[in-house]
Amino acid sequence: MIVHFDERPSKIDTIIIHSCFAPDAKDPFDTQESISLFNQCGVSAHYLISRDGNILNLVPEEKRAWHAGISKLPFKDDQREAVNDFSIGIELIGESDFTEDQYLALIDLINQINTRHKIKYILGHNHIAPNRKTDPGENFDWSRLKSSFKDCLFC
Ligand SMILES: [Zn+2]
């Protein structure tokens, strides 16, 4: 169970991609281990995608999950801060590489989100907090998302 989230002050128009794993766990890619870490660290995300492509909804989309931290959009004409306010956070379990099942699940999930919200930006945590964060990492295959969501803006 996830405990760190609150009310959202604005409309959703952004998706933030993250990656996570539990380095000290017996199985660092176990979903429950990552959820325990979120709770220990006082953070959360709306969705968690396991290595085998299972999508867990941890926080309702209409609530504000605490995944972005101090953050700012990287666009010349849009530099809104506090990205949690208007974004949905998706965590992929992994250290540097992601599975085919995860990419398929992620694309499926974004398609579903797009039916509920007008998504303008799809970004990585690294794009909105470049001095603090590197996830989802340089091996994340952005070209797959770009070709699947031609109406969205990427970084
Ligand atoms: Zn992150």
mmCIF file of C-alpha atoms and ligand atoms in Angstrom:
data_model
loop_
_atom_site.group_PDB
_atom_site.id
_atom_site.type_symbol
_atom_site.label_atom_id
_atom_site.label_comp_id
_atom_site.label_asym_id
_atom_site.label_seq_id
_atom_site.Cartn_x
_atom_site.Cartn_y
_atom_site.Cartn_z
ATOM 1 C CA MET A 1 0.000 0.000 0.000
ATOM 2 C CA ILE A 2 1.150 3.481 -0.911
ATOM 3 C CA VAL A 3 0.751 6.297 1.615
ATOM 4 C CA HIS A 4 2.444 9.381 0.175
ATOM 5 C CA PHE A 5 0.093 11.321 -2.082
ATOM 6 C CA ASP A 6 -2.346 14.202 -1.776
ATOM 7 C CA GLU A 7 -4.775 16.400 -3.695
ATOM 8 C CA ARG A 8 -3.839 17.595 -7.153
ATOM 9 C CA PRO A 9 -4.179 21.340 -7.838
ATOM 10 C CA SER A 10 -4.183 21.328 -11.640
ATOM 11 C CA LYS A 11 -5.115 19.397 -14.767
ATOM 12 C CA ILE A 12 -2.977 16.525 -16.062
ATOM 13 C CA ASP A 13 -1.076 17.123 -19.305
ATOM 14 C CA THR A 14 2.285 15.413 -18.734
ATOM 15 C CA ILE A 15 3.647 11.900 -18.244
ATOM 16 C CA ILE A 16 6.948 11.374 -16.420
ATOM 17 C CA ILE A 17 8.873 8.111 -16.928
ATOM 18 C CA HIS A 18 11.032 6.832 -14.067
ATOM 19 C CA SER A 19 12.995 3.709 -13.262
ATOM 20 C CA CYS A 20 13.611 2.086 -9.914
ATOM 21 C CA PHE A 21 14.862 -1.062 -8.229
ATOM 22 C CA ALA A 22 15.692 -2.170 -4.696
ATOM 23 C CA PRO A 23 19.497 -2.585 -4.608
ATOM 24 C CA ASP A 24 19.650 -4.249 -1.181
ATOM 25 C CA ALA A 25 16.794 -6.699 -1.682
ATOM 26 C CA LYS A 26 17.239 -10.415 -2.372
ATOM 27 C CA ASP A 27 15.419 -9.757 -5.657
ATOM 28 C CA PRO A 28 16.150 -6.110 -6.570
ATOM 29 C CA PHE A 29 13.427 -6.267 -9.260
ATOM 30 C CA ASP A 30 10.650 -7.442 -6.939
ATOM 31 C CA THR A 31 7.681 -5.051 -7.136
ATOM 32 C CA GLN A 32 6.856 -5.199 -3.409
ATOM 33 C CA GLU A 33 10.455 -4.305 -2.570
ATOM 34 C CA SER A 34 10.186 -1.166 -4.718
ATOM 35 C CA ILE A 35 6.854 -0.243 -3.124
ATOM 36 C CA SER A 36 8.446 -0.635 0.340
ATOM 37 C CA LEU A 37 11.282 1.656 -0.746
ATOM 38 C CA PHE A 38 8.815 4.296 -1.978
ATOM 39 C CA ASN A 39 7.108 4.265 1.420
ATOM 40 C CA GLN A 40 10.423 4.410 3.299
ATOM 41 C CA CYS A 41 11.593 7.353 1.183
ATOM 42 C CA GLY A 42 8.295 9.255 1.334
ATOM 43 C CA VAL A 43 7.679 9.068 -2.415
ATOM 44 C CA SER A 44 5.128 7.453 -4.716
ATOM 45 C CA ALA A 45 4.110 7.029 -8.346
ATOM 46 C CA HIS A 46 0.810 6.404 -10.069
ATOM 47 C CA TYR A 47 1.977 3.279 -11.865
ATOM 48 C CA LEU A 48 4.654 0.635 -11.457
ATOM 49 C CA ILE A 49 5.497 -1.707 -14.345
ATOM 50 C CA SER A 50 7.123 -5.005 -13.365
ATOM 51 C CA ARG A 51 9.790 -6.775 -15.399
ATOM 52 C CA ASP A 52 7.154 -9.064 -16.920
ATOM 53 C CA GLY A 53 4.982 -6.138 -17.990
ATOM 54 C CA ASN A 54 2.402 -6.221 -15.219
ATOM 55 C CA ILE A 55 0.960 -2.742 -14.576
ATOM 56 C CA LEU A 56 0.202 -1.835 -10.968
ATOM 57 C CA ASN A 57 -1.897 1.258 -10.270
ATOM 58 C CA LEU A 58 -0.576 2.554 -6.926
ATOM 59 C CA VAL A 59 -2.130 6.031 -6.754
ATOM 60 C CA PRO A 60 -5.363 7.178 -8.486
ATOM 61 C CA GLU A 61 -4.596 9.447 -11.439
ATOM 62 C CA GLU A 62 -6.718 12.244 -9.995
ATOM 63 C CA LYS A 63 -4.483 12.385 -6.892
ATOM 64 C CA ARG A 64 -1.002 13.925 -6.827
ATOM 65 C CA ALA A 65 1.717 11.279 -6.437
ATOM 66 C CA TRP A 66 5.134 12.366 -5.159
ATOM 67 C CA HIS A 67 7.506 11.237 -7.905
ATOM 68 C CA ALA A 68 9.080 14.311 -9.489
ATOM 69 C CA GLY A 69 10.407 16.307 -6.521
ATOM 70 C CA ILE A 70 11.924 19.707 -7.268
ATOM 71 C CA SER A 71 11.359 19.892 -10.986
ATOM 72 C CA LYS A 72 10.751 22.117 -13.978
ATOM 73 C CA LEU A 73 9.611 21.603 -17.566
ATOM 74 C CA PRO A 74 12.557 22.021 -19.959
ATOM 75 C CA PHE A 75 10.814 23.914 -22.759
ATOM 76 C CA LYS A 76 11.484 27.497 -23.779
ATOM 77 C CA ASP A 77 7.776 28.296 -23.810
ATOM 78 C CA ASP A 78 6.805 26.099 -20.851
ATOM 79 C CA GLN A 79 8.927 26.087 -17.705
ATOM 80 C CA ARG A 80 6.284 25.223 -15.167
ATOM 81 C CA GLU A 81 7.703 23.976 -11.871
ATOM 82 C CA ALA A 82 6.354 21.408 -9.372
ATOM 83 C CA VAL A 83 5.728 18.875 -12.106
ATOM 84 C CA ASN A 84 3.877 16.536 -9.692
ATOM 85 C CA ASP A 85 0.965 18.978 -9.825
ATOM 86 C CA PHE A 86 0.120 18.223 -13.461
ATOM 87 C CA SER A 87 1.762 14.884 -14.277
ATOM 88 C CA ILE A 88 1.265 11.141 -14.040
ATOM 89 C CA GLY A 89 4.360 9.261 -12.841
ATOM 90 C CA ILE A 90 5.189 5.832 -14.256
ATOM 91 C CA GLU A 91 7.983 3.730 -12.714
ATOM 92 C CA LEU A 92 9.618 0.941 -14.700
ATOM 93 C CA ILE A 93 11.447 -1.604 -12.584
ATOM 94 C CA GLY A 94 14.987 -1.922 -13.836
ATOM 95 C CA GLU A 95 18.546 -0.837 -13.309
ATOM 96 C CA SER A 96 19.591 0.183 -16.809
ATOM 97 C CA ASP A 97 17.731 -1.948 -19.344
ATOM 98 C CA PHE A 98 14.055 -2.665 -19.731
ATOM 99 C CA THR A 99 12.227 -5.699 -21.089
ATOM 100 C CA GLU A 100 10.143 -5.990 -24.228
ATOM 101 C CA ASP A 101 7.125 -6.721 -21.998
ATOM 102 C CA GLN A 102 7.722 -3.429 -20.176
ATOM 103 C CA TYR A 103 7.818 -1.378 -23.379
ATOM 104 C CA LEU A 104 4.597 -3.026 -24.609
ATOM 105 C CA ALA A 105 2.905 -2.406 -21.240
ATOM 106 C CA LEU A 106 4.131 1.199 -21.133
ATOM 107 C CA ILE A 107 2.783 1.981 -24.608
ATOM 108 C CA ASP A 108 -0.518 0.304 -23.727
ATOM 109 C CA LEU A 109 -0.738 2.289 -20.478
ATOM 110 C CA ILE A 110 -0.007 5.631 -22.171
ATOM 111 C CA ASN A 111 -2.680 4.846 -24.758
ATOM 112 C CA GLN A 112 -5.153 4.293 -21.912
ATOM 113 C CA ILE A 113 -4.094 7.510 -20.137
ATOM 114 C CA ASN A 114 -4.519 9.403 -23.407
ATOM 115 C CA THR A 115 -8.186 8.449 -23.484
ATOM 116 C CA ARG A 116 -8.689 10.128 -20.079
ATOM 117 C CA HIS A 117 -6.387 13.170 -20.305
ATOM 118 C CA LYS A 118 -4.993 15.339 -23.076
ATOM 119 C CA ILE A 119 -1.298 14.483 -22.739
ATOM 120 C CA LYS A 120 1.033 17.068 -24.219
ATOM 121 C CA TYR A 121 4.468 16.041 -22.900
ATOM 122 C CA ILE A 122 6.125 12.674 -22.292
ATOM 123 C CA LEU A 123 9.413 13.170 -20.428
ATOM 124 C CA GLY A 124 11.942 11.362 -18.259
ATOM 125 C CA HIS A 125 12.703 12.298 -14.676
ATOM 126 C CA ASN A 126 16.144 13.340 -15.970
ATOM 127 C CA HIS A 127 14.534 15.950 -18.247
ATOM 128 C CA ILE A 128 12.722 17.750 -15.432
ATOM 129 C CA ALA A 129 15.407 17.423 -12.710
ATOM 130 C CA PRO A 130 18.640 17.247 -14.718
ATOM 131 C CA ASN A 131 20.958 18.112 -11.828
ATOM 132 C CA ARG A 132 19.518 15.496 -9.489
ATOM 133 C CA LYS A 133 18.166 12.603 -11.525
ATOM 134 C CA THR A 134 19.291 10.329 -14.350
ATOM 135 C CA ASP A 135 16.342 7.921 -14.583
ATOM 136 C CA PRO A 136 15.057 6.247 -16.699
ATOM 137 C CA GLY A 137 18.656 6.234 -17.958
ATOM 138 C CA GLU A 138 20.492 6.431 -21.246
ATOM 139 C CA ASN A 139 19.402 2.945 -22.363
ATOM 140 C CA PHE A 140 15.720 3.831 -22.285
ATOM 141 C CA ASP A 141 14.445 3.602 -25.861
ATOM 142 C CA TRP A 142 12.751 6.960 -26.409
ATOM 143 C CA SER A 143 12.408 6.310 -30.157
ATOM 144 C CA ARG A 144 9.783 3.636 -29.405
ATOM 145 C CA LEU A 145 7.624 6.142 -27.555
ATOM 146 C CA LYS A 146 8.197 8.900 -30.082
ATOM 147 C CA SER A 147 7.008 6.705 -32.931
ATOM 148 C CA SER A 148 3.964 5.552 -30.919
ATOM 149 C CA PHE A 149 2.819 9.008 -29.738
ATOM 150 C CA LYS A 150 3.338 11.434 -32.581
ATOM 151 C CA ASP A 151 0.991 14.037 -31.103
ATOM 152 C CA CYS A 152 3.037 14.385 -27.903
ATOM 153 C CA LEU A 153 6.130 16.485 -27.336
ATOM 154 C CA PHE A 154 9.352 14.869 -26.138
ATOM 155 C CA CYS A 155 12.641 16.249 -24.941
HETATM 156 ZN ZN ZN B 1 12.570 9.142 -10.919
#
